[in-house]
CSV table of N, CA and C in Angstrom, one decimal:
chain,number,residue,atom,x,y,z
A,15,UNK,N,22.8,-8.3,72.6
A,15,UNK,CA,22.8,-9.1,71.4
A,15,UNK,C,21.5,-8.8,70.6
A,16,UNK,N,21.1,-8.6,69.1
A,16,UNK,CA,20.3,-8.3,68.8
A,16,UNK,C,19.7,-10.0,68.1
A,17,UNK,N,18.5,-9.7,67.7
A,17,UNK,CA,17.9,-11.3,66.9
A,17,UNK,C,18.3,-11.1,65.8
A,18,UNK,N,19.2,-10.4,65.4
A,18,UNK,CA,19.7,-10.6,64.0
A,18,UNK,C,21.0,-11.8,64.6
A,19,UNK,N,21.4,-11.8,65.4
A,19,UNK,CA,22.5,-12.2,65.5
A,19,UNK,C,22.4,-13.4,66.5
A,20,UNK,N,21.7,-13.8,66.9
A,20,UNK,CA,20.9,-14.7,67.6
A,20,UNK,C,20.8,-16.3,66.9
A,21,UNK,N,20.7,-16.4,65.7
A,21,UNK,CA,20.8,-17.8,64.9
A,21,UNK,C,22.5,-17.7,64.6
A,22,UNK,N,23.2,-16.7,64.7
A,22,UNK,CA,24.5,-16.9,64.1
A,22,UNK,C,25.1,-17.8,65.5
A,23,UNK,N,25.1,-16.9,66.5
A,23,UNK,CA,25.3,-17.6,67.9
A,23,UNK,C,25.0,-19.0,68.0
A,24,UNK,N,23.8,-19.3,68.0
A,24,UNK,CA,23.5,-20.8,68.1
A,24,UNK,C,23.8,-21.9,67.3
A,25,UNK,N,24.2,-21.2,66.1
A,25,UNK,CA,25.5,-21.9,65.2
A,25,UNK,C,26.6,-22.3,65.7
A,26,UNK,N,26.9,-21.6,66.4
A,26,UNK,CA,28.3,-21.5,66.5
A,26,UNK,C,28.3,-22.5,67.6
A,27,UNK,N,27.7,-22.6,68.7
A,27,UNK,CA,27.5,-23.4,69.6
A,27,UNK,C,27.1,-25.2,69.2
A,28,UNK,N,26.4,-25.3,68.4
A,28,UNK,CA,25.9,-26.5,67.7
A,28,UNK,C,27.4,-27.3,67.1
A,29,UNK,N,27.7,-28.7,67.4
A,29,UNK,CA,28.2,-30.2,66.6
A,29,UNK,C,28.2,-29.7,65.2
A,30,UNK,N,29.2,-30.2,64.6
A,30,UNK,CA,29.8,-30.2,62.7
A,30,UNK,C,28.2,-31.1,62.9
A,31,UNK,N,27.9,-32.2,63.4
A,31,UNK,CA,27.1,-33.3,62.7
A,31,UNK,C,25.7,-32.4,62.8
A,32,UNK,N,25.5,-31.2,64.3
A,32,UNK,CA,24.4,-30.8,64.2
A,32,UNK,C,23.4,-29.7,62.9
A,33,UNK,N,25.2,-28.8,62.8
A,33,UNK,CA,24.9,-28.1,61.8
A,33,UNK,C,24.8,-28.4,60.1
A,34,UNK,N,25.3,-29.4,60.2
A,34,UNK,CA,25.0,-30.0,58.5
A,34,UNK,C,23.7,-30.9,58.7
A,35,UNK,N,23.3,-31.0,59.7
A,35,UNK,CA,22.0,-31.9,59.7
A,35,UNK,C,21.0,-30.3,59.6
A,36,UNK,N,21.0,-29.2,60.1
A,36,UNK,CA,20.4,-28.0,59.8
A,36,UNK,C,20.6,-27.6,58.5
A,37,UNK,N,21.4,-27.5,57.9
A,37,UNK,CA,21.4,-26.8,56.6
A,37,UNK,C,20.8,-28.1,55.3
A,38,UNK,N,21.2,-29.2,56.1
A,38,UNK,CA,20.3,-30.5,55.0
A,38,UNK,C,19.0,-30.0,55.1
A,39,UNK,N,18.5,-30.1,56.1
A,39,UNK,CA,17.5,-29.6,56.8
A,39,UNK,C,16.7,-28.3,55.8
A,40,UNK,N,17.3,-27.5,56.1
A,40,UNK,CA,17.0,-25.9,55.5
A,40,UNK,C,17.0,-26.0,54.1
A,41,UNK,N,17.9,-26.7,53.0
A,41,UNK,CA,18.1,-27.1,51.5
A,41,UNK,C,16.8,-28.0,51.3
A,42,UNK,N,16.6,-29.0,51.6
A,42,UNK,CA,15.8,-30.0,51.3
A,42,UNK,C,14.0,-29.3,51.6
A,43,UNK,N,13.8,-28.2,52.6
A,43,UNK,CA,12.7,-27.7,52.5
A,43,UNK,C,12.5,-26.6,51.5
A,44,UNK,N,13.7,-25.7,51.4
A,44,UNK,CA,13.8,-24.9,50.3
A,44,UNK,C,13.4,-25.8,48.5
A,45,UNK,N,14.3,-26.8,48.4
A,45,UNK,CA,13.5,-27.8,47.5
A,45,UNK,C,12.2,-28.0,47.4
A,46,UNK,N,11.7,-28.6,48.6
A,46,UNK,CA,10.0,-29.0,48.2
A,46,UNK,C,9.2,-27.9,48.3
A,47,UNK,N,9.5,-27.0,48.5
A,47,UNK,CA,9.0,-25.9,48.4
A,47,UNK,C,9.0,-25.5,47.0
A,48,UNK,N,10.1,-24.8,46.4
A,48,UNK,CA,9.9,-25.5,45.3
A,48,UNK,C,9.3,-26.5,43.8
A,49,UNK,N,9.8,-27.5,45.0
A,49,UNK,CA,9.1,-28.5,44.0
A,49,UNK,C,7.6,-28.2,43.7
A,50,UNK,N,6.9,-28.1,44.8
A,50,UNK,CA,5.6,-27.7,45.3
A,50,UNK,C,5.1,-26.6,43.9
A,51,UNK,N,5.8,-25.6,44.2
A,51,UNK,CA,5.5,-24.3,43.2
A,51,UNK,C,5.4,-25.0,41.8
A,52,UNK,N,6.9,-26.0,41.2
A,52,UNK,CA,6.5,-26.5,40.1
A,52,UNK,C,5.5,-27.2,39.6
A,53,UNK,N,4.8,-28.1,40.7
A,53,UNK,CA,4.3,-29.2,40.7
A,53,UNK,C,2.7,-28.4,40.4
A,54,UNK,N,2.2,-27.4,40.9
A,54,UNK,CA,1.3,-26.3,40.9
A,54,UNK,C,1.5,-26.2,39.3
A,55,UNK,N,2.3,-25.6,39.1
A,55,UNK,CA,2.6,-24.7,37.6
A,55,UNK,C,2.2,-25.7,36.7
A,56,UNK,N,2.7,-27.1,36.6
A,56,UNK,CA,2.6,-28.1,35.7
A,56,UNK,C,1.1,-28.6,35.4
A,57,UNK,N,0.1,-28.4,36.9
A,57,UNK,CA,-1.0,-28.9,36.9
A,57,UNK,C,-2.2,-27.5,35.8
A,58,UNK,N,-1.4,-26.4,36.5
A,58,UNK,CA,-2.7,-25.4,35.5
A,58,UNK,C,-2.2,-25.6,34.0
A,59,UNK,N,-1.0,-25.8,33.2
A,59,UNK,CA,0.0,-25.9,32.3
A,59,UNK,C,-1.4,-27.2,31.9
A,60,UNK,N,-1.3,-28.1,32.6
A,60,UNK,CA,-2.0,-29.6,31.7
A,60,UNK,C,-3.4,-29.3,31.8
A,61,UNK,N,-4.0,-28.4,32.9
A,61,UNK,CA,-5.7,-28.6,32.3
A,61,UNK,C,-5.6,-27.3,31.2
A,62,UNK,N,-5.1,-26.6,31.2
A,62,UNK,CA,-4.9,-25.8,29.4
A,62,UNK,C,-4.8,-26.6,28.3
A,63,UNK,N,-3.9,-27.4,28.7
A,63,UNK,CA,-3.7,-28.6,27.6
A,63,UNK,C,-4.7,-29.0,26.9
A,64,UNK,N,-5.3,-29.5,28.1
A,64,UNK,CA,-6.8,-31.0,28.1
A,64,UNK,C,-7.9,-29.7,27.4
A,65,UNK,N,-7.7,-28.4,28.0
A,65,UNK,CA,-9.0,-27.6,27.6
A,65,UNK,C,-8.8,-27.1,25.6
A,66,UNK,N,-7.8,-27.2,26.0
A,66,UNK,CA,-7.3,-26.6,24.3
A,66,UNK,C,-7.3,-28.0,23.2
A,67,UNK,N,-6.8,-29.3,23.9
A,67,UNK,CA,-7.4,-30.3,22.9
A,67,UNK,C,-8.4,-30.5,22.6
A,68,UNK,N,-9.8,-30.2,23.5
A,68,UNK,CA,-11.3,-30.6,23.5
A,68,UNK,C,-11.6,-29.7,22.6
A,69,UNK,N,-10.9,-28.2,22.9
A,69,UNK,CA,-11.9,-27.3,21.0
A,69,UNK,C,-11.1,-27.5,20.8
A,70,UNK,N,-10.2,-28.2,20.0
A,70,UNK,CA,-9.6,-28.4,18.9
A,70,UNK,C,-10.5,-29.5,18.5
A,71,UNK,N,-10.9,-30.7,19.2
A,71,UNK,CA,-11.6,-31.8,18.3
A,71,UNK,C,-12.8,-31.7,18.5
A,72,UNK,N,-13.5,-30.3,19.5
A,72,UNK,CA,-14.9,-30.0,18.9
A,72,UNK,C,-14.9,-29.7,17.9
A,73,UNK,N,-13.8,-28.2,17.2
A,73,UNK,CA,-13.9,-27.1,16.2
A,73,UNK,C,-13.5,-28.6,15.2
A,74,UNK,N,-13.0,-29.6,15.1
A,74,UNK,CA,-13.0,-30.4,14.1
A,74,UNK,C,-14.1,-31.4,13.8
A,75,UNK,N,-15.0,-31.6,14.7
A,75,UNK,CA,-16.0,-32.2,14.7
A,75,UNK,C,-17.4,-31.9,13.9
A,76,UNK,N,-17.1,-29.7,14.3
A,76,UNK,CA,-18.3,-29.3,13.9
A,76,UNK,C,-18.0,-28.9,12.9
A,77,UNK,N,-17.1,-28.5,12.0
A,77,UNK,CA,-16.7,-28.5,10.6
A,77,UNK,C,-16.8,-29.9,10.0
A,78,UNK,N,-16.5,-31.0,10.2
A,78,UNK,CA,-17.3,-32.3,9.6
A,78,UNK,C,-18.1,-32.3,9.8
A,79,UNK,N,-19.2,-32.3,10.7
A,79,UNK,CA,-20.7,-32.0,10.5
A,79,UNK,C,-21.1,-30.9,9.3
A,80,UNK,N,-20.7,-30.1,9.5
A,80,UNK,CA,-21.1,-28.8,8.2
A,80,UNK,C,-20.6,-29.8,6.6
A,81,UNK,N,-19.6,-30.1,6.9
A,81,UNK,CA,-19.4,-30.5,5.2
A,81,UNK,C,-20.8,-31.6,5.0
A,82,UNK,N,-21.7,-31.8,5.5
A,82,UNK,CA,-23.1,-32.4,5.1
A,82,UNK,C,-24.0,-32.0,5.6
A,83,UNK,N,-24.0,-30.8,5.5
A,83,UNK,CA,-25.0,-29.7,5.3
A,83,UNK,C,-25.0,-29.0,3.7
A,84,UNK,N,-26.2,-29.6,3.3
A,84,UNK,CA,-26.9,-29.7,1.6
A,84,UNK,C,-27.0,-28.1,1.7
A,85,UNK,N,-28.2,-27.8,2.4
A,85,UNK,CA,-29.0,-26.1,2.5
A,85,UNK,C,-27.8,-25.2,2.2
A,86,UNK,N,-27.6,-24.7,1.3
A,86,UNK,CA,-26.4,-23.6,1.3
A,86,UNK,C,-26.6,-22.3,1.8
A,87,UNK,N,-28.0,-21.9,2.3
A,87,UNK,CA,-28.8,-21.0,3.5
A,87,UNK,C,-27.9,-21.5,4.9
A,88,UNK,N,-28.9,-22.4,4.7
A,88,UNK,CA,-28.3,-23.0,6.2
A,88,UNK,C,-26.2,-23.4,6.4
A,89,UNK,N,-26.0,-23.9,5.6
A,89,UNK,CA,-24.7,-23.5,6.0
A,89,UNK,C,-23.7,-22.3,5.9
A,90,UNK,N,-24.3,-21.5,5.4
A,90,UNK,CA,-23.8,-20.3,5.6
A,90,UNK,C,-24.0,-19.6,7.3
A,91,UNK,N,-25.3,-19.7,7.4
A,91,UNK,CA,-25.6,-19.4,8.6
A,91,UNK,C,-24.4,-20.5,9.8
A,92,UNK,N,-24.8,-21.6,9.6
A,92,UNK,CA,-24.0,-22.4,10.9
A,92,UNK,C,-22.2,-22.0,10.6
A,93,UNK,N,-21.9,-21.9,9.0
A,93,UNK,CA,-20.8,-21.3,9.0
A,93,UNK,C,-20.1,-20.1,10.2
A,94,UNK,N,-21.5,-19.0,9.4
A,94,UNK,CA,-21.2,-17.6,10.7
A,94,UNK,C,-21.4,-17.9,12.2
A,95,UNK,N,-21.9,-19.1,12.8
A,95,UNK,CA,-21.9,-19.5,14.0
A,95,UNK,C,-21.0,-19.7,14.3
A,96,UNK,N,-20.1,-20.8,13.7
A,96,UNK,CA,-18.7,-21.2,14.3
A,96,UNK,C,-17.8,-20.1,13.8
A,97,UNK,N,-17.8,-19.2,13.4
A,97,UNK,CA,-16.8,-18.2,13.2
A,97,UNK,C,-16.6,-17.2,14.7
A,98,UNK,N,-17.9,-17.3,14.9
A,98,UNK,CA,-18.5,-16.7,15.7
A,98,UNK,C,-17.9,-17.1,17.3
A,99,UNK,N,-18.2,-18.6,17.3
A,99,UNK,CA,-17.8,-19.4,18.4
A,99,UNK,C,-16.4,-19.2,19.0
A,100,UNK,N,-15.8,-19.6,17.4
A,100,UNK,CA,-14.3,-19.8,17.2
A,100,UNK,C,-13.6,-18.2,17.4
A,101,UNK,N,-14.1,-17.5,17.2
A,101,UNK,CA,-13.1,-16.1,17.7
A,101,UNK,C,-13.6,-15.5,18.8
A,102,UNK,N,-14.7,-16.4,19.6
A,102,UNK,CA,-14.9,-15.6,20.9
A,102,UNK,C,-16.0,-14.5,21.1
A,103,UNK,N,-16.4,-13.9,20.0
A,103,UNK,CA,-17.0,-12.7,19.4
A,103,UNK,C,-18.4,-12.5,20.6
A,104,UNK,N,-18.9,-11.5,20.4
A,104,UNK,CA,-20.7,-11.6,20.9
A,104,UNK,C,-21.0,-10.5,19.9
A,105,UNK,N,-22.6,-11.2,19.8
A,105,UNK,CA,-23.5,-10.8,18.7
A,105,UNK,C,-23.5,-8.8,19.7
A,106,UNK,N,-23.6,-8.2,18.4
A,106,UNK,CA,-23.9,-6.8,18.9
A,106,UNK,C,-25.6,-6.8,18.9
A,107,UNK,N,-25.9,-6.1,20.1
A,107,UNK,CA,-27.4,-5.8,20.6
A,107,UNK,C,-27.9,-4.7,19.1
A,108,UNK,N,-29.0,-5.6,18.4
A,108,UNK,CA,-29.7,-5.1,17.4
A,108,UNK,C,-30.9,-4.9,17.7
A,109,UNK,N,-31.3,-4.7,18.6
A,109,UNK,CA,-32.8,-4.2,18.9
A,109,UNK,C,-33.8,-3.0,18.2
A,110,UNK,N,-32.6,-1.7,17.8
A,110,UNK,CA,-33.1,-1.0,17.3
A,110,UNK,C,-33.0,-1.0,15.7
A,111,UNK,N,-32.1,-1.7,15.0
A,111,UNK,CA,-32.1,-1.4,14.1
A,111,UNK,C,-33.2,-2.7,13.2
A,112,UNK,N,-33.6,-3.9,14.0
A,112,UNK,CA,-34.4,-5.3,13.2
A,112,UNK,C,-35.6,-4.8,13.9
A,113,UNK,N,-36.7,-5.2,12.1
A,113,UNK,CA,-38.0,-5.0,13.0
A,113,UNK,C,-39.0,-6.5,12.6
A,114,UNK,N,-39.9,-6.6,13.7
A,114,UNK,CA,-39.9,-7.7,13.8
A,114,UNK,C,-40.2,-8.4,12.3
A,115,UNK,N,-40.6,-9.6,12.3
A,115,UNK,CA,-40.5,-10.3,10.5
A,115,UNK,C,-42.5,-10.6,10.6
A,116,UNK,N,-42.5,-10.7,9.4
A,116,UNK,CA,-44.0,-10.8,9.1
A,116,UNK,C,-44.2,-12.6,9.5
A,117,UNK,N,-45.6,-12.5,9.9
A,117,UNK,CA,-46.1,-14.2,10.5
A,117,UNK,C,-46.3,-14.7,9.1
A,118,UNK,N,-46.0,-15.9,8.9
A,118,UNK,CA,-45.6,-17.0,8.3
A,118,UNK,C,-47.0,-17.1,7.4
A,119,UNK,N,-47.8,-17.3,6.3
A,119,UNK,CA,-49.0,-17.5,5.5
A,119,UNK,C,-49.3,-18.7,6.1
A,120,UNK,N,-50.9,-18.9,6.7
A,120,UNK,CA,-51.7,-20.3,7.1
A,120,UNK,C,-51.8,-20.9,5.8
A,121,UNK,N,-51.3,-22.6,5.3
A,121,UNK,CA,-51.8,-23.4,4.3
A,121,UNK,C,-53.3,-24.0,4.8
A,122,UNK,N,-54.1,-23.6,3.5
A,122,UNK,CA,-55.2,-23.8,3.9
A,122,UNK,C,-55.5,-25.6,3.5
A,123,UNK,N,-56.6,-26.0,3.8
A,123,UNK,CA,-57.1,-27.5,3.8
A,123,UNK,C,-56.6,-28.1,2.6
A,124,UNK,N,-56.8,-27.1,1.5
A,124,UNK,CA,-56.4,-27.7,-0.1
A,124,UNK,C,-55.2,-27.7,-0.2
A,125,UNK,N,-54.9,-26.7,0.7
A,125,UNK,CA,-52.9,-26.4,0.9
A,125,UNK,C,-52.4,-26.2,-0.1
A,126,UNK,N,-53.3,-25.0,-0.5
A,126,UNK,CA,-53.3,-23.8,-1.1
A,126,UNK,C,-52.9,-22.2,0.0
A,127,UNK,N,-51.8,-21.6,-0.1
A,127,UNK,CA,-51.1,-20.4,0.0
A,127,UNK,C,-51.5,-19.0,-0.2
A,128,UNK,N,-52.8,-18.4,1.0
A,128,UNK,CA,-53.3,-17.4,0.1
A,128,UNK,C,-52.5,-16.2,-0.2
A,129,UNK,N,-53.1,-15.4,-1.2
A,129,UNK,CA,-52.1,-14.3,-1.5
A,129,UNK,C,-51.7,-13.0,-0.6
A,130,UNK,N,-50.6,-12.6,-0.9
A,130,UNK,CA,-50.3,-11.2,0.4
A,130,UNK,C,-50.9,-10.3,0.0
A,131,UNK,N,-52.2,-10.0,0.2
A,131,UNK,CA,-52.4,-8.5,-0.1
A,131,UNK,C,-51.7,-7.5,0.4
A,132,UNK,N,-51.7,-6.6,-0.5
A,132,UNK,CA,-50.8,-5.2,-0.1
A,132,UNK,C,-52.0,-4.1,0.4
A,133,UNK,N,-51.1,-3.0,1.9
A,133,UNK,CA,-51.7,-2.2,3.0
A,133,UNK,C,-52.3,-1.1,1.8
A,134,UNK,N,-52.1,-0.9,0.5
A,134,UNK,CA,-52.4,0.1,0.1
A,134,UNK,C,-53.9,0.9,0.4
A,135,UNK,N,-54.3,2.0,0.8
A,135,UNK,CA,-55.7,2.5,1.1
A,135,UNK,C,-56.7,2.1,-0.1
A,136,UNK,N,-57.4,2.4,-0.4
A,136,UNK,CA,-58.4,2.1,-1.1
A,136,UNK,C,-58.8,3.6,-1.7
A,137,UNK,N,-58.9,3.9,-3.3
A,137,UNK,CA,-59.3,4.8,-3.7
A,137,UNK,C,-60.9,5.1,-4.3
């Protein structure tokens, strides 16, 4: 007799009440098993949910903040931020092409702005 044929045998030998109590048996675990799988699927299904409502009423939060933003510099710029945010994007590495920015003019005591002389040589 091979083990393939080994649970058919012991069927066969088993009570009507035994073998409907086994296949209840074998259905009802095949279900929770099941169920289990769904029960899994539904929980990653709801933190997507919860994750996709929170930028949705961040991305609506931070666009009502911007609508009171005066600076039209400045909201342009925070504009390109949330664009930025909102498609996921990353800034490309500009190292070589920005050079650094000139330091800021010291206001002196009278807070007076002295003038930028220009590098030209002297003739």
């Amino acid at each position: 007799m091979s083990c393939l044929d080994r649970p058919f045998v012991l069927a066969q030998n088993l009570s009507e009440e035994a073998r409907a109590f086994l296949m209840m048996t074998v259905i009802g675990t095949l279900f929770h098993r099941r169920a289990d799988l769904t029960l899994k699927h539904m929980e990653s299904q709801t933190q997507s949910l919860r994750q996709d409502m929170k930028v949705e009423r961040d991305a609506g939060q931070a666009i009502r903040l911007l609508k009171d933003v005066d600076d039209l510099a400045l909201k342009a710029h925070l504009q390109a931020a949330l664009i930025l945010k909102f498609s996921a994007a990353e800034l490309p590495e500009l190292g070589g092409v920005l050079k650094p920015a000139d330091p800021l003019p010291q206001v002196s005591a009278n807070g007076i702005v002295p003038q930028h002389q220009s590098e030209s040589p002297a003739s």
